[in-house]
C-alpha positions as a Python dict, from the first residue, in 0.01 Angstrom:
ca = {
    (1, 'X'): (0, 0, 0),
    (2, 'X'): (-158, -263, 216),
    (3, 'X'): (-202, -656, 79),
    (4, 'X'): (-469, -697, -182),
    (5, 'X'): (-518, -998, -140),
    (6, 'X'): (-779, -958, 93),
    (7, 'X'): (-933, -711, 274),
    (8, 'X'): (-796, -654, 653),
    (9, 'X'): (-1053, -722, 867),
    (10, 'X'): (-1034, -916, 1196),
    (11, 'X'): (-1380, -818, 1308),
    (12, 'X'): (-1466, -1210, 1313),
    (13, 'X'): (-1134, -1225, 1575),
    (14, 'X'): (-1296, -991, 1804),
    (15, 'X'): (-1598, -967, 1838),
    (16, 'X'): (-1824, -965, 2223),
    (17, 'X'): (-2010, -1261, 2089),
    (18, 'X'): (-2015, -1555, 2295),
    (19, 'X'): (-1818, -1834, 2059),
    (20, 'X'): (-1937, -2112, 1912),
    (21, 'X'): (-1940, -2397, 2116),
    (22, 'X'): (-1865, -2752, 1924),
    (23, 'X'): (-2087, -2966, 2186),
    (24, 'X'): (-2391, -2710, 2270),
    (25, 'X'): (-2624, -2464, 2052),
    (26, 'X'): (-2701, -2103, 2199),
    (27, 'X'): (-2957, -2273, 2418),
    (28, 'X'): (-2766, -2469, 2637),
    (29, 'X'): (-2901, -2782, 2395),
    (30, 'X'): (-2684, -3050, 2274),
    (31, 'X'): (-2599, -3026, 1868),
    (32, 'X'): (-2796, -3310, 1701),
    (33, 'X'): (-2483, -3466, 1642),
    (34, 'X'): (-2345, -3454, 1985),
    (35, 'X'): (-2699, -3593, 2106),
    (36, 'X'): (-2610, -3926, 2118),
    (37, 'X'): (-2285, -3893, 2302),
    (38, 'X'): (-2442, -3629, 2563),
    (39, 'X'): (-2615, -3849, 2639),
    (40, 'X'): (-2384, -4129, 2739),
    (41, 'X'): (-2164, -3854, 2887),
    (42, 'X'): (-2433, -3709, 3106),
    (43, 'X'): (-2489, -4066, 3273),
    (44, 'X'): (-2151, -4106, 3331),
    (45, 'X'): (-2037, -4024, 3687),
    (46, 'X'): (-1782, -3772, 3773),
    (47, 'X'): (-1534, -4023, 3961),
    (48, 'X'): (-1577, -4277, 3658),
    (49, 'X'): (-1446, -3976, 3455),
    (50, 'X'): (-1184, -3898, 3664),
    (51, 'X'): (-1044, -4254, 3665),
    (52, 'X'): (-1096, -4290, 3337),
    (53, 'X'): (-866, -4038, 3285),
    (54, 'X'): (-606, -4151, 3528),
    (55, 'X'): (-622, -4444, 3336),
    (56, 'X'): (-538, -4266, 3023),
    (57, 'X'): (-284, -4048, 3135),
    (58, 'X'): (-96, -4375, 3272),
    (59, 'X'): (-110, -4589, 2915),
    (60, 'X'): (23, -4309, 2774),
    (61, 'X'): (319, -4264, 3057),
    (62, 'X'): (342, -4673, 2990),
    (63, 'X'): (369, -4668, 2618),
    (64, 'X'): (614, -4338, 2581),
    (65, 'X'): (367, -4111, 2371),
    (66, 'X'): (587, -3804, 2369),
    (67, 'X'): (689, -3518, 2163),
    (68, 'X'): (983, -3269, 2251),
    (69, 'X'): (944, -2887, 2288),
    (70, 'X'): (1281, -2700, 2139),
    (71, 'X'): (1417, -2391, 2312),
    (72, 'X'): (1307, -2442, 2661),
    (73, 'X'): (1526, -2533, 2933),
    (74, 'X'): (1528, -2866, 3165),
    (75, 'X'): (1289, -3200, 3105),
    (76, 'X'): (1120, -3110, 2705),
    (77, 'X'): (1024, -3427, 2659),
    (78, 'X'): (598, -3416, 2684),
    (79, 'X'): (329, -3637, 2661),
    (80, 'X'): (107, -3553, 2410),
    (81, 'X'): (-189, -3413, 2530),
    (82, 'X'): (-560, -3582, 2597),
    (83, 'X'): (-848, -3494, 2648),
    (84, 'X'): (-1111, -3775, 2764),
    (85, 'X'): (-1442, -3559, 2592),
    (86, 'X'): (-1378, -3610, 2253),
    (87, 'X'): (-1437, -3323, 1968),
    (88, 'X'): (-1729, -3467, 1715),
    (89, 'X'): (-1685, -3348, 1320),
    (90, 'X'): (-2022, -3459, 1178),
    (91, 'X'): (-2021, -3613, 823),
    (92, 'X'): (-2128, -3342, 632),
    (93, 'X'): (-1876, -3107, 794),
    (94, 'X'): (-1613, -3359, 707),
    (95, 'X'): (-1681, -3345, 362),
    (96, 'X'): (-1629, -3018, 327),
    (97, 'X'): (-1359, -3000, 492),
    (98, 'X'): (-1164, -3302, 302),
    (99, 'X'): (-1287, -3066, -57),
    (100, 'X'): (-1128, -2736, 92),
    (101, 'X'): (-835, -2945, 177),
    (102, 'X'): (-828, -3164, -138),
    (103, 'X'): (-825, -2849, -330),
    (104, 'X'): (-571, -2634, -135),
    (105, 'X'): (-263, -2920, -168),
    (106, 'X'): (-344, -2944, -544),
    (107, 'X'): (-336, -2547, -541),
    (108, 'X'): (-5, -2603, -370),
    (109, 'X'): (145, -2878, -570),
    (110, 'X'): (84, -2699, -917),
    (111, 'X'): (256, -2369, -759),
    (112, 'X'): (571, -2584, -604),
    (113, 'X'): (564, -2759, -984),
    (114, 'X'): (540, -2410, -1139),
    (115, 'X'): (818, -2260, -924),
    (116, 'X'): (1064, -2486, -1079),
    (117, 'X'): (943, -2491, -1352),
    (118, 'X'): (786, -2186, -1566),
    (119, 'X'): (786, -1945, -1310),
    (120, 'X'): (432, -1849, -1456),
    (121, 'X'): (290, -1731, -1140),
    (122, 'X'): (589, -1435, -1112),
    (123, 'X'): (545, -1377, -1461),
    (124, 'X'): (171, -1281, -1387),
    (125, 'X'): (273, -1055, -1074),
    (126, 'X'): (50, -1288, -859),
    (127, 'X'): (316, -1323, -638),
    (128, 'X'): (636, -1104, -575),
    (129, 'X'): (935, -1286, -711),
    (130, 'X'): (1170, -1182, -374),
    (131, 'X'): (908, -1360, -201),
    (132, 'X'): (996, -1701, -393),
    (133, 'X'): (1393, -1643, -521),
    (134, 'X'): (1477, -1483, -177),
    (135, 'X'): (1248, -1728, 3),
    (136, 'X'): (1466, -1981, 265),
    (137, 'X'): (1347, -2291, 155),
    (138, 'X'): (1310, -2236, -237),
    (139, 'X'): (1646, -2488, -380),
    (140, 'X'): (1776, -2373, -702),
    (141, 'X'): (1873, -2747, -694),
    (142, 'X'): (1477, -2851, -778),
    (143, 'X'): (1460, -2603, -1121),
    (144, 'X'): (1418, -2823, -1393),
    (145, 'X'): (1343, -3179, -1242),
    (146, 'X'): (1022, -3350, -1325),
    (147, 'X'): (884, -3554, -1053),
    (148, 'X'): (661, -3820, -1110),
    (149, 'X'): (306, -3715, -1133),
    (150, 'X'): (409, -3320, -1060),
    (151, 'X'): (317, -3440, -725),
    (152, 'X'): (620, -3300, -429),
    (153, 'X'): (371, -3298, -149),
    (154, 'X'): (250, -3600, -150),
    (155, 'X'): (206, -3534, 252),
    (156, 'X'): (62, -3254, 377),
    (157, 'X'): (-20, -3166, 763),
    (158, 'X'): (-253, -2856, 688),
    (159, 'X'): (-331, -2653, 1025),
    (160, 'X'): (-723, -2616, 1089),
    (161, 'X'): (-907, -2434, 1371),
    (162, 'X'): (-1282, -2335, 1414),
    (163, 'X'): (-1334, -1929, 1491),
    (164, 'X'): (-1555, -1844, 1739),
    (165, 'X'): (-1796, -1760, 1482),
    (166, 'X'): (-1839, -2134, 1376),
    (167, 'X'): (-1629, -2132, 1037),
    (168, 'X'): (-1307, -2349, 973),
    (169, 'X'): (-1004, -2149, 840),
    (170, 'X'): (-683, -2290, 781),
    (171, 'X'): (-386, -2164, 1007),
    (172, 'X'): (-122, -2261, 845),
    (173, 'X'): (72, -2533, 578),
    (174, 'X'): (309, -2782, 674),
    (175, 'X'): (460, -2952, 352),
    (176, 'X'): (838, -3024, 433),
    (177, 'X'): (780, -3300, 685),
    (178, 'X'): (433, -3219, 823),
    (179, 'X'): (418, -3456, 1186),
    (180, 'X'): (175, -3555, 1423),
    (181, 'X'): (-40, -3791, 1273),
    (182, 'X'): (80, -4081, 1491),
    (183, 'X'): (-59, -3865, 1794),
    (184, 'X'): (-422, -3900, 1662),
    (185, 'X'): (-360, -4253, 1547),
    (186, 'X'): (-251, -4323, 1937),
    (187, 'X'): (-517, -4066, 2079),
    (188, 'X'): (-837, -4299, 1902),
    (189, 'X'): (-678, -4655, 2009),
    (190, 'X'): (-645, -4554, 2337),
    (191, 'X'): (-1052, -4383, 2337),
    (192, 'X'): (-1112, -4711, 2196),
    (193, 'X'): (-981, -4869, 2507),
    (194, 'X'): (-1100, -4732, 2751),
    (195, 'X'): (-1436, -4641, 2649),
    (196, 'X'): (-1527, -4952, 2492),
    (197, 'X'): (-1849, -4910, 2515),
    (198, 'X'): (-1871, -4610, 2308),
    (199, 'X'): (-1737, -4732, 1980),
    (200, 'X'): (-1980, -5070, 2012),
    (201, 'X'): (-2289, -4818, 2063),
    (202, 'X'): (-2228, -4497, 1797),
    (203, 'X'): (-2137, -4465, 1437),
    (204, 'X'): (-1764, -4336, 1464),
    (205, 'X'): (-1561, -4349, 1133),
    (206, 'X'): (-1238, -4571, 1224),
    (207, 'X'): (-919, -4345, 1148),
    (208, 'X'): (-677, -4678, 1198),
    (209, 'X'): (-643, -4766, 857),
    (210, 'X'): (-459, -4480, 790),
    (211, 'X'): (-105, -4644, 842),
    (212, 'X'): (-173, -4978, 585),
    (213, 'X'): (-340, -4668, 349),
    (214, 'X'): (29, -4442, 381),
    (215, 'X'): (192, -4788, 322),
    (216, 'X'): (29, -4828, 15),
    (217, 'X'): (22, -4508, -124),
    (218, 'X'): (411, -4484, -56),
    (219, 'X'): (462, -4813, -256),
    (220, 'X'): (297, -4661, -519),
    (221, 'X'): (562, -4443, -597),
    (222, 'X'): (803, -4726, -606),
    (223, 'X'): (1053, -4684, -958),
    (224, 'X'): (1069, -5065, -936),
    (225, 'X'): (751, -5152, -1109),
    (226, 'X'): (618, -5500, -1010),
    (227, 'X'): (863, -5578, -740),
    (228, 'X'): (768, -5605, -353),
    (229, 'X'): (843, -5199, -274),
    (230, 'X'): (1126, -5158, -14),
    (231, 'X'): (1008, -4875, 194),
    (232, 'X'): (1256, -4688, 429),
    (233, 'X'): (1149, -4409, 692),
    (234, 'X'): (1454, -4160, 737),
    (235, 'X'): (1463, -4019, 1058),
    (236, 'X'): (1743, -3792, 1205),
    (237, 'X'): (1775, -4028, 1500),
    (238, 'X'): (1618, -4045, 1847),
    (239, 'X'): (1682, -3677, 1990),
    (240, 'X'): (1487, -3548, 1715),
    (241, 'X'): (1098, -3384, 1856),
    (242, 'X'): (920, -3673, 1602),
    (243, 'X'): (1103, -3976, 1663),
    (244, 'X'): (803, -4140, 1840),
    (245, 'X'): (631, -4104, 1536),
    (246, 'X'): (899, -4204, 1289),
    (247, 'X'): (913, -4512, 1473),
    (248, 'X'): (523, -4576, 1535),
    (249, 'X'): (483, -4522, 1171),
    (250, 'X'): (775, -4753, 1060),
    (251, 'X'): (650, -4988, 1266),
    (252, 'X'): (245, -4993, 1144),
    (253, 'X'): (330, -4961, 808),
    (254, 'X'): (577, -5282, 802),
    (255, 'X'): (849, -5016, 683),
    (256, 'X'): (1238, -4983, 789),
    (257, 'X'): (1295, -4741, 1027),
    (258, 'X'): (1678, -4563, 927),
    (259, 'X'): (1907, -4299, 973),
    (260, 'X'): (2130, -4167, 707),
    (261, 'X'): (2412, -4418, 788),
    (262, 'X'): (2224, -4727, 740),
    (263, 'X'): (2195, -4601, 358),
    (264, 'X'): (2423, -4621, 73),
    (265, 'X'): (2457, -4493, -221),
    (266, 'X'): (2648, -4755, -486),
    (267, 'X'): (2782, -4628, -881),
    (268, 'X'): (2489, -4780, -993),
    (269, 'X'): (2307, -4470, -861),
    (270, 'X'): (2077, -4679, -625),
    (271, 'X'): (1988, -4675, -265),
    (272, 'X'): (2039, -4946, -33),
    (273, 'X'): (2025, -5036, 295),
    (274, 'X'): (2286, -5223, 484),
    (275, 'X'): (2171, -5480, 728),
    (276, 'X'): (2306, -5793, 888),
    (277, 'X'): (2246, -5954, 528),
    (278, 'X'): (2404, -5728, 342),
    (279, 'X'): (2294, -5465, 118),
    (280, 'X'): (1908, -5430, 38),
    (281, 'X'): (1788, -5200, -200),
    (282, 'X'): (1583, -4965, -160),
    (283, 'X'): (1263, -4817, -318),
    (284, 'X'): (1125, -4541, -135),
    (285, 'X'): (1213, -4300, 111),
    (286, 'X'): (983, -4142, 349),
    (287, 'X'): (1191, -3863, 499),
    (288, 'X'): (1159, -3712, 795),
    (289, 'X'): (1510, -3536, 749),
    (290, 'X'): (1454, -3102, 670),
    (291, 'X'): (1613, -3095, 300),
    (292, 'X'): (1968, -2911, 369),
    (293, 'X'): (2071, -3224, 569),
    (294, 'X'): (1917, -3485, 286),
    (295, 'X'): (2211, -3545, 86),
    (296, 'X'): (2584, -3362, 190),
    (297, 'X'): (2715, -3369, -182),
    (298, 'X'): (2447, -3132, -280),
    (299, 'X'): (2291, -2927, 89),
    (300, 'X'): (2511, -2903, 412),
    (301, 'X'): (2833, -3058, 358),
    (302, 'X'): (2817, -3105, 743),
    (303, 'X'): (2539, -3298, 777),
    (304, 'X'): (2518, -3570, 979),
    (305, 'X'): (2196, -3689, 929),
    (306, 'X'): (2196, -3709, 511),
    (307, 'X'): (2292, -3998, 276),
    (308, 'X'): (2556, -3898, 24),
    (309, 'X'): (2465, -3884, -318),
    (310, 'X'): (2076, -3974, -222),
    (311, 'X'): (2015, -3633, -445),
    (312, 'X'): (2185, -3834, -776),
    (313, 'X'): (1954, -4132, -740),
    (314, 'X'): (1617, -3973, -677),
    (315, 'X'): (1773, -3718, -993),
    (316, 'X'): (1820, -4102, -1142),
    (317, 'X'): (1481, -4223, -1063),
    (318, 'X'): (1603, -4541, -866),
    (319, 'X'): (1417, -4401, -563),
    (320, 'X'): (1116, -4214, -461),
    (321, 'X'): (1173, -3926, -218),
    (322, 'X'): (825, -3815, -57),
    (323, 'X'): (790, -3519, 21),
    (324, 'X'): (1002, -3419, -268),
    (325, 'X'): (1308, -3174, -209),
    (326, 'X'): (1189, -2820, -227),
    (327, 'X'): (865, -2880, -113),
    (328, 'X'): (880, -2605, 157),
    (329, 'X'): (925, -2317, -51),
    (330, 'X'): (524, -2339, -46),
    (331, 'X'): (469, -2390, 325),
    (332, 'X'): (665, -2027, 399),
    (333, 'X'): (411, -1792, 618),
    (334, 'X'): (403, -1532, 350),
    (335, 'X'): (309, -1730, 63),
    (336, 'X'): (37, -1907, 292),
    (337, 'X'): (-133, -1534, 297),
    (338, 'X'): (-158, -1570, -90),
    (339, 'X'): (-269, -1907, -129),
    (340, 'X'): (-639, -1796, -216),
    (341, 'X'): (-525, -1615, -497),
    (342, 'X'): (-307, -1945, -599),
    (343, 'X'): (-646, -2110, -616),
    (344, 'X'): (-798, -1884, -847),
    (345, 'X'): (-488, -1827, -1008),
    (346, 'X'): (-406, -2253, -1090),
    (347, 'X'): (-784, -2356, -974),
    (348, 'X'): (-1016, -2125, -1160),
    (349, 'X'): (-1221, -2190, -821),
    (350, 'X'): (-1316, -1982, -505),
    (351, 'X'): (-1147, -2115, -212),
    (352, 'X'): (-1349, -2322, 24),
    (353, 'X'): (-1201, -2269, 343),
    (354, 'X'): (-1093, -1949, 414),
    (355, 'X'): (-751, -1828, 587),
    (356, 'X'): (-673, -1595, 876),
    (357, 'X'): (-595, -1195, 781),
    (358, 'X'): (-253, -1253, 755),
    (359, 'X'): (-22, -881, 721),
    (360, 'X'): (318, -921, 553),
    (361, 'X'): (567, -712, 745),
    (362, 'X'): (817, -662, 507),
    (363, 'X'): (555, -419, 337),
    (364, 'X'): (592, -57, 535),
    (365, 'X'): (235, 17, 563),
    (366, 'X'): (143, -378, 687),
    (367, 'X'): (453, -379, 955),
    (368, 'X'): (308, -51, 1095),
    (369, 'X'): (57, -142, 1153),
    (370, 'X'): (171, -452, 1344),
    (371, 'X'): (415, -263, 1539),
    (372, 'X'): (151, -34, 1683),
    (373, 'X'): (-75, -333, 1739),
    (374, 'X'): (161, -589, 1924),
    (375, 'X'): (-75, -674, 2219),
    (376, 'X'): (-340, -769, 1955),
    (377, 'X'): (-119, -1042, 1772),
    (378, 'X'): (91, -1313, 1698),
    (379, 'X'): (379, -1272, 1516),
    (380, 'X'): (551, -1596, 1353),
    (381, 'X'): (895, -1667, 1169),
    (382, 'X'): (752, -1682, 810),
    (383, 'X'): (1032, -2013, 763),
    (384, 'X'): (892, -2151, 1134),
    (385, 'X'): (771, -2467, 1209),
    (386, 'X'): (631, -2629, 1527),
    (387, 'X'): (536, -2308, 1666),
    (388, 'X'): (916, -2200, 1743),
    (389, 'X'): (934, -1822, 1784),
    (390, 'X'): (609, -1763, 1793),
    (391, 'X'): (449, -1431, 1981),
    (392, 'X'): (141, -1398, 2131),
    (393, 'X'): (71, -1007, 2196),
    (394, 'X'): (-187, -1121, 2463),
    (395, 'X'): (32, -1264, 2673),
    (396, 'X'): (368, -1041, 2664),
    (397, 'X'): (564, -818, 2839),
    (398, 'X'): (650, -465, 2802),
    (399, 'X'): (995, -616, 2772),
    (400, 'X'): (916, -911, 2511),
    (401, 'X'): (680, -641, 2267),
    (402, 'X'): (978, -389, 2288),
    (403, 'X'): (1236, -720, 2171),
    (404, 'X'): (971, -837, 1897),
    (405, 'X'): (984, -517, 1765),
    (406, 'X'): (1327, -478, 1707),
    (407, 'X'): (1363, -831, 1553),
    (408, 'X'): (1098, -729, 1293),
    (409, 'X'): (1268, -445, 1225),
    (410, 'X'): (1606, -586, 1154),
    (411, 'X'): (1452, -825, 958),
    (412, 'X'): (1065, -780, 839),
    (413, 'X'): (1035, -1027, 556),
    (414, 'X'): (1102, -1294, 817),
    (415, 'X'): (806, -1261, 996),
    (416, 'X'): (431, -1223, 928),
    (417, 'X'): (142, -1179, 1151),
    (418, 'X'): (-242, -1198, 1250),
    (419, 'X'): (-459, -1119, 1466),
    (420, 'X'): (-537, -1333, 1801),
    (421, 'X'): (-822, -1543, 1697),
    (422, 'X'): (-1060, -1623, 1906),
    (423, 'X'): (-1136, -2009, 1882),
    (424, 'X'): (-1478, -2200, 1948),
    (425, 'X'): (-1517, -2384, 2285),
    (426, 'X'): (-1562, -2727, 2353),
    (427, 'X'): (-1625, -2876, 2669),
    (428, 'X'): (-1337, -3054, 2887),
    (429, 'X'): (-1272, -3235, 3229),
    (430, 'X'): (-1064, -2999, 3460),
    (431, 'X'): (-1047, -3119, 3842),
    (432, 'X'): (-1332, -3373, 3823),
    (433, 'X'): (-1603, -3163, 3688),
    (434, 'X'): (-1694, -3106, 3306),
    (435, 'X'): (-1608, -2766, 3209),
}
């Protein structure tokens, strides 16, 4: 039986119509919210834009704004991609996105709380129990544990795209250790530096207050009311793909950047940070370490990046952890396909932002459809993150498709598939020309 969560249709993704353009309408005129910027852009000589692009690249090199790509040979350290021509989102669209994303995160928090408590969603049959209880990110150690305010996902990274028809869609949810915000902040800072006149003449909403808001939010989680909170960013170390971000956010928030060996849980169940002046109690841990490596006493005993006794301290209410352990059960890509149903179940509302049609490979008919249309599909590991292991059919060879087919057939629960989404277009600078 086909998955009943939505009508399987890739019509929005395969239509032959010209894609929605972020700056120009169907008559090649600038959209109203882009007119001031387009007028500025039209007045810039090509050699000036090229020089500005070179200046931006030099700054990125000098500052070392990089990320790592796992699974590729050779030098995997890359500069973050940067386009000097921005995508402009008008305020009315942003308000709709904001409301839709808040709705989604409220739903996912309600879902996680339910999973680790009464499991009403399973009893109602909205989500099959095996999708939860056999989920690699389900943490039975979290069962029955109450978290402050019922909030598990304090910080969420929701991937949003605009389809070729102009509609926004959620591509996936990232709740375990979402990353990427530092690149957005550095991107904006660099744009302000290279094009200072734009920020003088145009009404652009600021984003540079994010670190202060994040620090304030994390501080509110502190179990020691009335005391100045001590916040630590827990990183796996310099070889992690997002280490630049860990260091950046710690520095911007005025928080401590720590690794597992910097922390110790004492007999009072409090977490302390080792410093040259002695032990300092830590109130809040913004963790950038996966659940299974957090605490060798509870999860993987061979973890070299976790903190012995951290879960004990957390359960005792002596330290706050963001995001809460077990949150990853909601960013499994199989669960993603059920989020519209979850919104209706928990909030009694219709989803404000649609998702991309998704086929679940454990279902015989859906798997048959996927395997017979591999060239048209993006196949993703259900528990993957960061683009690891993603198969794109339109860019594949026959050998790669044959290998993907074997993987899916051998372990169908571990894969989902989506149609190759045609995205909106936007102007970009290429070889000195705007195209």
